[in-house]
Amino acid sequence: SQELEQSPQSLIVQEGKNLTINCTSSKTLYGLYWYKQKYGEGLIFLMMLQKGGEEKSHEKITAKLDEKKQQSSLHITASQPSHAGIYLCGAGLPNAGNNRKLIWGLGTSLAVNP
Amino acid sequence: NAGVMQNPRHLVRRRGQEARLRCSPMKGHSHVYWYRQLPEEGLKFMVYLQKENIIDESGMPKERFSAEFPKEGPSILRIQQVVRGDSAAYFCASSITGGNTEAFFGQGTRLTVV
């Protein structure tokens, strides 16, 4: 089973609508990263969360990490076609040996209809 | 300031041949990480290197795979005697430090073994 579960697997929204993507683990996470990937391209860093209860925003995207550091959500306000892509969450586990031995969700594919 | 550069973008190899994937980190970055992305499986950590040193190779298959990051030049991921199961997208990321800092990803090399 996947160590990081992302939901939903895919999402189609109308331009202007809000949406939320979730990333959940049964283990306490050590550093939670959100990236966006477009097909055939690399990953674009969005945000990193470390502390329980932390929340960060950039433009119309807000990411939160719960107090237990086991769940994160990514919220997009007033979605635009430019938000379309695959959103990936990655996280470190305590005792992983190194901070970059991240585990990853399978991604959420977002389409925004104009 | 160029981002992380990976080449080639696409690589086709016959079974049994060798594949060499190159990654030039961002300027000033001395930490490099390789990940593999298989369809339906998500990203998997392979190896973490710092200039001339392998820090953690626990995610890399013990046979046929090797990685290096010499003092001069790009990091190289080498796959000997490729098999069809090696077909995947291989991503390289770099960061300034090895801690919980932002890592920048390259656009990946898509390896197809025929």
Short mmCIF file of C-alpha atoms in Angstrom, two decimals:
data_model
loop_
_atom_site.label_atom_id
_atom_site.label_comp_id
_atom_site.label_asym_id
_atom_site.label_seq_id
_atom_site.Cartn_x
_atom_site.Cartn_y
_atom_site.Cartn_z
CA SER A 1 0.00 0.00 0.00
CA GLN A 2 1.08 3.56 -0.64
CA GLU A 3 2.68 5.28 2.35
CA LEU A 4 1.27 8.61 1.24
CA GLU A 5 -2.31 8.58 0.03
CA GLN A 6 -3.51 11.40 -2.15
CA SER A 7 -7.13 12.16 -2.85
CA PRO A 8 -8.83 12.60 -5.10
CA GLN A 9 -6.92 10.76 -7.79
CA SER A 10 -8.23 13.15 -10.41
CA LEU A 11 -10.33 16.26 -10.43
CA ILE A 12 -12.10 18.30 -13.08
CA VAL A 13 -13.37 21.73 -12.07
CA GLN A 14 -14.87 24.72 -13.78
CA GLU A 15 -12.68 27.79 -13.96
CA GLY A 16 -13.25 30.00 -10.96
CA LYS A 17 -14.15 27.19 -8.58
CA ASN A 18 -12.27 26.34 -5.41
CA LEU A 19 -10.79 22.92 -4.82
CA THR A 20 -8.89 20.92 -2.22
CA ILE A 21 -6.42 18.08 -2.58
CA ASN A 22 -5.49 15.91 0.38
CA CYS A 23 -2.36 14.01 1.33
CA THR A 24 -2.57 11.53 4.21
CA SER A 25 -0.19 9.23 6.04
CA SER A 26 -0.56 6.82 8.92
CA LYS A 27 2.86 7.95 10.15
CA THR A 28 4.11 11.27 11.45
CA LEU A 29 5.75 13.14 8.61
CA TYR A 30 9.02 15.01 8.71
CA GLY A 31 8.75 17.79 6.18
CA LEU A 32 5.86 17.85 3.73
CA TYR A 33 6.42 19.08 0.18
CA TRP A 34 3.93 20.00 -2.51
CA TYR A 35 5.03 19.95 -6.12
CA LYS A 36 3.24 20.45 -9.40
CA GLN A 37 4.11 18.43 -12.48
CA LYS A 38 3.03 18.99 -16.04
CA TYR A 39 3.16 16.08 -18.44
CA GLY A 40 6.64 15.60 -19.85
CA GLU A 41 8.15 18.14 -17.51
CA GLY A 42 9.85 18.23 -14.18
CA LEU A 43 8.42 19.04 -10.79
CA ILE A 44 7.82 22.62 -9.78
CA PHE A 45 8.19 23.34 -6.09
CA LEU A 46 5.10 24.88 -4.52
CA MET A 47 5.48 24.77 -0.76
CA MET A 48 7.16 23.05 2.15
CA LEU A 49 5.57 22.58 5.56
CA GLN A 50 7.38 21.41 8.64
CA LYS A 51 5.54 22.29 11.80
CA GLY A 52 2.24 20.87 12.97
CA GLY A 53 -0.54 23.36 12.29
CA GLU A 54 1.59 25.27 9.79
CA GLU A 55 -0.11 27.03 6.90
CA LYS A 56 1.48 28.72 3.90
CA SER A 57 0.03 30.60 0.98
CA HIS A 58 1.37 31.63 -2.38
CA GLU A 59 -0.87 33.49 -4.79
CA LYS A 60 -4.09 31.47 -4.86
CA ILE A 61 -2.68 28.30 -3.35
CA THR A 62 -2.76 27.52 0.37
CA ALA A 63 -1.23 24.46 1.99
CA LYS A 64 -1.80 23.28 5.55
CA LEU A 65 -0.26 20.59 7.72
CA ASP A 66 -2.36 19.24 10.56
CA GLU A 67 -1.23 19.29 14.18
CA LYS A 68 -0.31 15.61 14.17
CA LYS A 69 1.73 16.09 10.97
CA GLN A 70 -0.05 13.21 9.30
CA GLN A 71 -2.26 15.05 6.87
CA SER A 72 -1.82 17.98 4.54
CA SER A 73 -4.25 19.77 2.28
CA LEU A 74 -3.67 21.96 -0.73
CA HIS A 75 -6.41 24.45 -1.48
CA ILE A 76 -6.72 26.42 -4.70
CA THR A 77 -9.01 29.42 -4.73
CA ALA A 78 -10.68 30.64 -7.92
CA SER A 79 -8.97 28.04 -10.12
CA GLN A 80 -7.59 28.97 -13.53
CA PRO A 81 -6.57 26.84 -16.51
CA SER A 82 -2.94 27.54 -15.57
CA HIS A 83 -3.50 25.51 -12.40
CA ALA A 84 -4.01 22.34 -14.43
CA GLY A 85 -1.43 19.62 -13.88
CA ILE A 86 -0.52 16.84 -11.50
CA TYR A 87 -0.06 17.77 -7.87
CA LEU A 88 2.32 15.61 -5.90
CA CYS A 89 2.94 15.51 -2.19
CA GLY A 90 6.22 14.19 -0.84
CA ALA A 91 7.30 13.77 2.75
CA GLY A 92 10.18 12.64 4.85
CA LEU A 93 9.86 10.01 7.55
CA PRO A 94 11.70 10.15 10.87
CA ASN A 95 14.66 7.80 10.94
CA ALA A 96 14.74 7.66 7.16
CA GLY A 97 18.44 8.25 7.29
CA ASN A 98 18.42 11.35 5.18
CA ASN A 99 16.01 14.22 4.68
CA ARG A 100 15.74 13.61 0.96
CA LYS A 101 14.62 10.02 1.15
CA LEU A 102 11.12 11.23 0.53
CA ILE A 103 8.05 9.10 0.08
CA TRP A 104 5.56 10.31 -2.49
CA GLY A 105 1.88 10.16 -3.22
CA LEU A 106 0.70 9.01 -6.63
CA GLY A 107 -0.49 12.47 -7.52
CA THR A 108 -3.76 14.23 -8.17
CA SER A 109 -4.48 15.12 -11.77
CA LEU A 110 -6.28 18.45 -12.02
CA ALA A 111 -8.07 19.74 -15.11
CA VAL A 112 -9.67 23.19 -15.15
CA ASN A 113 -12.30 23.82 -17.79
CA PRO A 114 -12.53 27.38 -19.09
CA ASN B 1 20.69 31.16 -13.47
CA ALA B 2 19.88 27.95 -15.26
CA GLY B 3 17.82 25.38 -13.43
CA VAL B 4 18.67 21.74 -13.00
CA MET B 5 19.62 20.40 -16.41
CA GLN B 6 19.10 16.80 -17.33
CA ASN B 7 20.08 15.17 -20.56
CA PRO B 8 19.08 13.52 -22.63
CA ARG B 9 15.36 14.24 -22.29
CA HIS B 10 14.51 10.99 -24.02
CA LEU B 11 16.67 7.91 -24.30
CA VAL B 12 15.91 4.68 -26.11
CA ARG B 13 18.05 1.66 -25.43
CA ARG B 14 17.86 -1.96 -26.50
CA ARG B 15 17.87 -4.63 -23.83
CA GLY B 16 21.40 -5.29 -22.67
CA GLN B 17 22.77 -1.87 -23.55
CA GLU B 18 23.98 0.74 -21.11
CA ALA B 19 22.11 3.93 -20.26
CA ARG B 20 23.86 7.05 -18.99
CA LEU B 21 21.75 9.82 -17.56
CA ARG B 22 23.30 13.19 -16.78
CA CYS B 23 22.30 15.84 -14.29
CA SER B 24 23.84 19.25 -13.86
CA PRO B 25 22.61 20.80 -10.60
CA MET B 26 21.78 24.43 -10.17
CA LYS B 27 24.75 26.71 -9.70
CA GLY B 28 25.94 26.62 -6.11
CA HIS B 29 24.12 23.37 -5.30
CA SER B 30 26.29 20.54 -4.08
CA HIS B 31 23.54 18.07 -3.12
CA VAL B 32 21.98 15.92 -5.81
CA TYR B 33 19.18 13.37 -5.59
CA TRP B 34 17.91 10.90 -8.13
CA TYR B 35 14.33 9.63 -8.23
CA ARG B 36 12.60 7.20 -10.52
CA GLN B 37 8.99 7.58 -11.58
CA LEU B 38 7.29 4.46 -12.79
CA PRO B 39 3.78 4.51 -14.23
CA GLU B 40 1.19 3.81 -11.53
CA GLU B 41 3.86 3.77 -8.81
CA GLY B 42 4.85 7.33 -8.20
CA LEU B 43 8.25 8.72 -7.44
CA LYS B 44 10.79 6.57 -5.62
CA PHE B 45 14.00 7.79 -4.04
CA MET B 46 17.09 6.19 -5.50
CA VAL B 47 20.25 7.90 -4.34
CA TYR B 48 21.56 11.02 -2.63
CA LEU B 49 24.98 12.35 -3.53
CA GLN B 50 27.13 15.19 -2.42
CA LYS B 51 30.21 16.21 -4.38
CA GLU B 52 32.37 13.08 -4.76
CA ASN B 53 30.40 11.22 -2.09
CA ILE B 54 27.43 8.89 -2.05
CA ILE B 55 25.44 9.79 1.05
CA ASP B 56 22.56 7.32 0.72
CA GLU B 57 22.06 4.77 -2.05
CA SER B 58 19.50 2.67 -0.22
CA GLY B 59 16.86 3.23 -2.89
CA MET B 60 19.01 2.08 -5.76
CA PRO B 61 19.04 -1.54 -6.99
CA LYS B 62 22.29 -3.16 -5.97
CA GLU B 63 22.99 -4.61 -9.38
CA ARG B 64 23.41 -2.80 -12.69
CA PHE B 65 22.79 0.68 -11.20
CA SER B 66 25.47 3.11 -10.12
CA ALA B 67 25.69 6.84 -9.54
CA GLU B 68 28.45 9.35 -9.21
CA PHE B 69 28.86 13.06 -8.68
CA PRO B 70 32.44 13.97 -9.50
CA LYS B 71 34.24 17.09 -8.37
CA GLU B 72 33.93 18.50 -11.86
CA GLY B 73 31.05 17.81 -14.20
CA PRO B 74 27.53 16.52 -13.90
CA SER B 75 26.14 13.73 -11.79
CA ILE B 76 25.76 10.52 -13.75
CA LEU B 77 23.24 7.75 -13.19
CA ARG B 78 24.42 4.66 -15.01
CA ILE B 79 22.31 1.62 -15.76
CA GLN B 80 24.12 -1.35 -17.20
CA GLN B 81 22.49 -4.14 -19.21
CA VAL B 82 19.13 -2.43 -19.24
CA VAL B 83 15.94 -4.47 -19.09
CA ARG B 84 12.38 -3.49 -20.02
CA GLY B 85 11.54 -2.91 -16.37
CA ASP B 86 14.05 -0.05 -16.28
CA SER B 87 11.78 1.99 -18.56
CA ALA B 88 10.75 4.98 -16.51
CA ALA B 89 11.24 8.70 -16.03
CA TYR B 90 14.35 9.49 -14.02
CA PHE B 91 14.39 12.80 -12.21
CA CYS B 92 17.29 14.59 -10.65
CA ALA B 93 16.93 17.29 -8.01
CA SER B 94 19.47 19.53 -6.34
CA SER B 95 19.60 21.69 -3.26
CA ILE B 96 22.02 24.00 -1.52
CA THR B 97 22.04 21.96 1.67
CA GLY B 98 20.91 18.50 2.63
CA GLY B 99 18.39 19.65 5.17
CA ASN B 100 14.72 20.41 4.79
CA THR B 101 15.19 23.01 2.09
CA GLU B 102 13.66 23.49 -1.28
CA ALA B 103 14.91 21.05 -3.90
CA PHE B 104 14.75 21.99 -7.55
CA PHE B 105 13.94 19.29 -10.06
CA GLY B 106 15.14 18.81 -13.60
CA GLN B 107 12.76 17.95 -16.42
CA GLY B 108 13.67 14.31 -16.27
CA THR B 109 15.04 11.72 -18.66
CA ARG B 110 12.51 9.33 -20.09
CA LEU B 111 14.19 6.00 -20.65
CA THR B 112 12.54 3.49 -22.93
CA VAL B 113 14.02 0.03 -23.21
CA VAL B 114 12.99 -1.84 -26.35
#
